[in-house]
Each structure stands twice: as structure tokens, then as C-alpha cells.
């Protein structure tokens, strides 16, 4: 199962940790950068390619990290078919998938510590969309807004 990753300089260190954790757990990762630390890089340049990869189905899900996670969530949600959210606690990491079919999780590399981040990552990648009627109805409404 492929998980796409992206980060700017604010999330660079945490993104590399996320990649190691996922690989150690047997997930295939697709790291869309940044590939080296650059204090001048801009999160839209890194997160938009990840969002496009999620929307095209090239990766199962995406994890984007910037300093706060806010910019990553804003840019990711500009891509049709992407349902991204900034996540800071485990309930939403799981429930955001089960109810809302969240397919791209955003983290703040300057906000959360690595142990919490690790729990969020695994809650997210192990969660599955329930497909219940009420959630399908809400997703259909979202898709109408997107169109
Ligand atoms: C970069 O310094 C920082 O502004 C960015 O990573 C992010 O926090 C934006 O939301």
C-alpha cells in the first residue's frame, strides 16, 4: 500500500521520520519532497504534487507536513478529489477517514512531538472509510460542491 509524503522546510524533519516509521511497518512510501532541507522552499510547491498524486490514485493516501499543517491543508484542498485536514489528535485521524473519507492528512512539524505524530500516522493509515449511507450522502453533497 503506497503512502505519499510531502513537506516544506517546516515539516522536513518530521516527514523523514514518518517515512521511516511507515517503511519499518511495511508500507511503501512515495516521497515527493522536499528531498533536502531548504529554508526558502514554499509549501504549495511540495504539497500540490502530493495532492495531485492522491487525486489520481497514484498513492492510496497522502501525508503532508509543514510548520503548522495549516498551509498544507489549505493547498491540498484546492485539488478536486482531495479531502485533507489538519490533524492533532487520534480520534480525528481515525474518524476523519471512517466518516469523511479523508485521504490526505496534514501535520504541523513545529506543533506536535514525534510520539504523537507516530500515533496519528498509524491511526490514519489503518483506518477505513465506513461507506455508511449517511456518510455517502454527505460525500455526494461535497462532490456536487466540487463540481
Ligand atoms: C514555513 O515557515 C511555514 O510558514 C509553513 O511551513 C507553514 O507553517 C504554513 O502553514
PDB file of C-alpha atoms and ligand atoms in Angstrom:
ATOM      1  CA  UNK A   1       0.000   0.000   0.000  1.00  0.00           C
ATOM      2  CA  UNK A   2       1.575   3.268  -1.171  1.00  0.00           C
ATOM      3  CA  UNK A   3       1.537   6.318   1.086  1.00  0.00           C
ATOM      4  CA  UNK A   4       2.625   9.615  -0.475  1.00  0.00           C
ATOM      5  CA  UNK A   5       4.580  12.149   1.564  1.00  0.00           C
ATOM      6  CA  UNK A   6       5.466  15.811   1.173  1.00  0.00           C
ATOM      7  CA  UNK A   7       6.854  18.576   3.370  1.00  0.00           C
ATOM      8  CA  UNK A   8       8.348  22.023   3.215  1.00  0.00           C
ATOM      9  CA  UNK A   9      11.211  23.104   5.482  1.00  0.00           C
ATOM     10  CA  UNK A  10       8.808  23.448   8.442  1.00  0.00           C
ATOM     11  CA  UNK A  11       7.895  19.769   8.175  1.00  0.00           C
ATOM     12  CA  UNK A  12      11.045  18.327   6.654  1.00  0.00           C
ATOM     13  CA  UNK A  13      12.360  16.584   9.746  1.00  0.00           C
ATOM     14  CA  UNK A  14       9.010  15.088  10.757  1.00  0.00           C
ATOM     15  CA  UNK A  15       8.257  13.957   7.185  1.00  0.00           C
ATOM     16  CA  UNK A  16      11.509  11.965   7.148  1.00  0.00           C
ATOM     17  CA  UNK A  17      10.537  10.349  10.451  1.00  0.00           C
ATOM     18  CA  UNK A  18       7.087   9.488   9.066  1.00  0.00           C
ATOM     19  CA  UNK A  19       8.751   7.852   6.053  1.00  0.00           C
ATOM     20  CA  UNK A  20      10.953   5.684   8.296  1.00  0.00           C
ATOM     21  CA  UNK A  21       8.060   4.644  10.544  1.00  0.00           C
ATOM     22  CA  UNK A  22       5.915   3.645   7.568  1.00  0.00           C
ATOM     23  CA  UNK A  23       8.717   1.758   5.849  1.00  0.00           C
ATOM     24  CA  UNK A  24       9.583  -0.107   9.043  1.00  0.00           C
ATOM     25  CA  UNK A  25       5.911  -1.121   9.287  1.00  0.00           C
ATOM     26  CA  UNK A  26       5.977  -2.485   5.713  1.00  0.00           C
ATOM     27  CA  UNK A  27       4.277   0.359   3.850  1.00  0.00           C
ATOM     28  CA  UNK A  28       5.616   1.554   0.526  1.00  0.00           C
ATOM     29  CA  UNK A  29       6.271   5.290   0.617  1.00  0.00           C
ATOM     30  CA  UNK A  30       6.447   7.767  -2.248  1.00  0.00           C
ATOM     31  CA  UNK A  31       8.367  10.802  -1.057  1.00  0.00           C
ATOM     32  CA  UNK A  32       7.504  13.798  -3.233  1.00  0.00           C
ATOM     33  CA  UNK A  33       9.936  16.063  -1.408  1.00  0.00           C
ATOM     34  CA  UNK A  34      11.440  18.175  -0.207  1.00  0.00           C
ATOM     35  CA  UNK A  35      14.401  15.852  -0.672  1.00  0.00           C
ATOM     36  CA  UNK A  36      16.793  18.168   1.102  1.00  0.00           C
ATOM     37  CA  UNK A  37      16.318  20.896   3.677  1.00  0.00           C
ATOM     38  CA  UNK A  38      15.774  24.296   2.082  1.00  0.00           C
ATOM     39  CA  UNK A  39      14.734  27.084   4.438  1.00  0.00           C
ATOM     40  CA  UNK A  40      13.394  29.044   1.451  1.00  0.00           C
ATOM     41  CA  UNK A  41      11.078  26.424  -0.043  1.00  0.00           C
ATOM     42  CA  UNK A  42       7.316  27.033  -0.263  1.00  0.00           C
ATOM     43  CA  UNK A  43       4.711  24.501   0.866  1.00  0.00           C
ATOM     44  CA  UNK A  44       2.417  24.863  -2.216  1.00  0.00           C
ATOM     45  CA  UNK A  45       5.282  23.652  -4.439  1.00  0.00           C
ATOM     46  CA  UNK A  46       5.648  20.500  -2.338  1.00  0.00           C
ATOM     47  CA  UNK A  47       2.083  19.744  -1.279  1.00  0.00           C
ATOM     48  CA  UNK A  48       0.306  20.316  -4.589  1.00  0.00           C
ATOM     49  CA  UNK A  49       2.121  17.414  -6.356  1.00  0.00           C
ATOM     50  CA  UNK A  50       1.166  15.151  -3.443  1.00  0.00           C
ATOM     51  CA  UNK A  51      -2.470  16.226  -3.644  1.00  0.00           C
ATOM     52  CA  UNK A  52      -2.437  15.550  -7.397  1.00  0.00           C
ATOM     53  CA  UNK A  53      -0.978  12.070  -6.796  1.00  0.00           C
ATOM     54  CA  UNK A  54      -3.727  11.305  -4.261  1.00  0.00           C
ATOM     55  CA  UNK A  55      -6.432  12.603  -6.614  1.00  0.00           C
ATOM     56  CA  UNK A  56      -5.078  10.480  -9.495  1.00  0.00           C
ATOM     57  CA  UNK A  57      -4.974   7.392  -7.291  1.00  0.00           C
ATOM     58  CA  UNK A  58      -1.204   7.017  -7.663  1.00  0.00           C
ATOM     59  CA  UNK A  59      -0.943   6.676  -3.896  1.00  0.00           C
ATOM     60  CA  UNK A  60      -3.530   5.237  -1.524  1.00  0.00           C
ATOM     61  CA  UNK A  61      -3.305   8.225   0.822  1.00  0.00           C
ATOM     62  CA  UNK A  62      -1.083  11.226   1.491  1.00  0.00           C
ATOM     63  CA  UNK A  63       0.567  12.798   4.495  1.00  0.00           C
ATOM     64  CA  UNK A  64       1.737  16.404   4.205  1.00  0.00           C
ATOM     65  CA  UNK A  65       3.770  18.243   6.805  1.00  0.00           C
ATOM     66  CA  UNK A  66       4.506  21.952   7.051  1.00  0.00           C
ATOM     67  CA  UNK A  67       5.300  24.069  10.093  1.00  0.00           C
ATOM     68  CA  UNK A  68       1.738  24.315  11.384  1.00  0.00           C
ATOM     69  CA  UNK A  69      -0.035  21.963   8.959  1.00  0.00           C
ATOM     70  CA  UNK A  70      -2.376  24.821   8.054  1.00  0.00           C
ATOM     71  CA  UNK A  71      -0.833  25.845   4.749  1.00  0.00           C
ATOM     72  CA  UNK A  72      -0.568  22.188   3.713  1.00  0.00           C
ATOM     73  CA  UNK A  73      -4.291  21.652   4.386  1.00  0.00           C
ATOM     74  CA  UNK A  74      -5.276  24.803   2.517  1.00  0.00           C
ATOM     75  CA  UNK A  75      -3.330  23.942  -0.612  1.00  0.00           C
ATOM     76  CA  UNK A  76      -4.236  20.239  -0.561  1.00  0.00           C
ATOM     77  CA  UNK A  77      -7.947  21.018  -0.526  1.00  0.00           C
ATOM     78  CA  UNK A  78      -7.627  23.038  -3.750  1.00  0.00           C
ATOM     79  CA  UNK A  79      -7.304  19.780  -5.676  1.00  0.00           C
ATOM     80  CA  UNK A  80     -10.564  18.148  -6.728  1.00  0.00           C
ATOM     81  CA  UNK A  81     -10.991  14.748  -5.112  1.00  0.00           C
ATOM     82  CA  UNK A  82      -8.719  15.530  -2.177  1.00  0.00           C
ATOM     83  CA  UNK A  83     -10.205  15.588   1.308  1.00  0.00           C
ATOM     84  CA  UNK A  84      -7.479  16.950   3.553  1.00  0.00           C
ATOM     85  CA  UNK A  85      -7.460  18.029   7.189  1.00  0.00           C
ATOM     86  CA  UNK A  86      -5.009  19.260   9.764  1.00  0.00           C
ATOM     87  CA  UNK A  87      -4.955  16.576  12.454  1.00  0.00           C
ATOM     88  CA  UNK A  88      -3.688  16.963  16.012  1.00  0.00           C
ATOM     89  CA  UNK A  89      -5.349  14.081  17.914  1.00  0.00           C
ATOM     90  CA  UNK A  90      -6.006  10.407  17.269  1.00  0.00           C
ATOM     91  CA  UNK A  91      -9.816  10.468  17.312  1.00  0.00           C
ATOM     92  CA  UNK A  92      -9.921  12.653  14.198  1.00  0.00           C
ATOM     93  CA  UNK A  93      -7.058  10.797  12.496  1.00  0.00           C
ATOM     94  CA  UNK A  94      -9.272   7.690  12.508  1.00  0.00           C
ATOM     95  CA  UNK A  95     -12.770   9.164  12.393  1.00  0.00           C
ATOM     96  CA  UNK A  96     -11.841  11.587   9.610  1.00  0.00           C
ATOM     97  CA  UNK A  97     -11.286   8.537   7.422  1.00  0.00           C
ATOM     98  CA  UNK A  98     -14.195   6.434   8.717  1.00  0.00           C
ATOM     99  CA  UNK A  99     -16.805   9.177   8.271  1.00  0.00           C
ATOM    100  CA  UNK A 100     -15.358  11.704   5.822  1.00  0.00           C
ATOM    101  CA  UNK A 101     -13.090   9.538   3.684  1.00  0.00           C
ATOM    102  CA  UNK A 102     -10.164  11.870   4.453  1.00  0.00           C
ATOM    103  CA  UNK A 103      -7.434  10.908   2.013  1.00  0.00           C
ATOM    104  CA  UNK A 104      -4.709  13.380   2.922  1.00  0.00           C
ATOM    105  CA  UNK A 105      -3.647  14.104   6.491  1.00  0.00           C
ATOM    106  CA  UNK A 106      -1.741  17.271   7.355  1.00  0.00           C
ATOM    107  CA  UNK A 107       0.554  17.603  10.346  1.00  0.00           C
ATOM    108  CA  UNK A 108       2.362  20.534  11.933  1.00  0.00           C
ATOM    109  CA  UNK A 109       6.029  19.715  12.255  1.00  0.00           C
ATOM    110  CA  UNK A 110       6.536  22.595  14.669  1.00  0.00           C
ATOM    111  CA  UNK A 111       3.444  21.790  16.695  1.00  0.00           C
ATOM    112  CA  UNK A 112       3.362  18.109  17.613  1.00  0.00           C
ATOM    113  CA  UNK A 113       6.042  15.852  19.010  1.00  0.00           C
ATOM    114  CA  UNK A 114       7.202  12.695  17.263  1.00  0.00           C
ATOM    115  CA  UNK A 115       5.393  10.207  19.519  1.00  0.00           C
ATOM    116  CA  UNK A 116       2.001  11.811  18.949  1.00  0.00           C
ATOM    117  CA  UNK A 117       2.778  12.173  15.248  1.00  0.00           C
ATOM    118  CA  UNK A 118       3.554   8.451  15.066  1.00  0.00           C
ATOM    119  CA  UNK A 119       0.186   7.576  16.622  1.00  0.00           C
ATOM    120  CA  UNK A 120      -1.617   9.910  14.223  1.00  0.00           C
ATOM    121  CA  UNK A 121       0.129   8.382  11.209  1.00  0.00           C
ATOM    122  CA  UNK A 122      -0.840   4.831  12.117  1.00  0.00           C
ATOM    123  CA  UNK A 123      -4.386   5.758  13.143  1.00  0.00           C
ATOM    124  CA  UNK A 124      -4.751   7.387   9.706  1.00  0.00           C
ATOM    125  CA  UNK A 125      -3.237   4.679   7.511  1.00  0.00           C
ATOM    126  CA  UNK A 126      -5.043   1.833   9.293  1.00  0.00           C
ATOM    127  CA  UNK A 127      -8.466   3.498   9.262  1.00  0.00           C
ATOM    128  CA  UNK A 128     -11.004   2.612   6.554  1.00  0.00           C
ATOM    129  CA  UNK A 129     -13.946   4.583   5.238  1.00  0.00           C
ATOM    130  CA  UNK A 130     -17.168   3.017   6.552  1.00  0.00           C
ATOM    131  CA  UNK A 131     -19.254   3.732   3.448  1.00  0.00           C
ATOM    132  CA  UNK A 132     -22.382   4.060   5.584  1.00  0.00           C
ATOM    133  CA  UNK A 133     -25.374   5.620   3.879  1.00  0.00           C
ATOM    134  CA  UNK A 134     -25.255   8.877   5.824  1.00  0.00           C
ATOM    135  CA  UNK A 135     -21.584   9.375   5.029  1.00  0.00           C
ATOM    136  CA  UNK A 136     -22.134   8.571   1.359  1.00  0.00           C
ATOM    137  CA  UNK A 137     -24.918  11.154   1.284  1.00  0.00           C
ATOM    138  CA  UNK A 138     -22.576  13.781   2.729  1.00  0.00           C
ATOM    139  CA  UNK A 139     -19.776  12.891   0.344  1.00  0.00           C
ATOM    140  CA  UNK A 140     -22.191  13.154  -2.588  1.00  0.00           C
ATOM    141  CA  UNK A 141     -23.035  16.670  -1.425  1.00  0.00           C
ATOM    142  CA  UNK A 142     -19.334  17.515  -1.223  1.00  0.00           C
ATOM    143  CA  UNK A 143     -18.801  16.202  -4.739  1.00  0.00           C
ATOM    144  CA  UNK A 144     -21.659  18.391  -6.018  1.00  0.00           C
ATOM    145  CA  UNK A 145     -19.982  21.430  -4.444  1.00  0.00           C
ATOM    146  CA  UNK A 146     -16.691  20.455  -6.097  1.00  0.00           C
ATOM    147  CA  UNK A 147     -18.417  20.322  -9.498  1.00  0.00           C
TER     148      UNK A 147
HETATM  149  C1  LIG B   1       7.137  27.935   6.834  1.00  0.00           C
HETATM  150  O1  LIG B   1       7.988  28.764   7.536  1.00  0.00           O
HETATM  151  C2  LIG B   1       5.725  27.926   7.414  1.00  0.00           C
HETATM  152  O2  LIG B   1       5.118  29.151   7.239  1.00  0.00           O
HETATM  153  C3  LIG B   1       4.939  26.811   6.762  1.00  0.00           C
HETATM  154  O3  LIG B   1       5.616  25.621   6.932  1.00  0.00           O
HETATM  155  C4  LIG B   1       3.558  26.516   7.325  1.00  0.00           C
HETATM  156  O4  LIG B   1       3.553  26.566   8.717  1.00  0.00           O
HETATM  157  C5  LIG B   1       2.421  27.169   6.718  1.00  0.00           C
HETATM  158  O5  LIG B   1       1.283  26.846   7.057  1.00  0.00           O
END
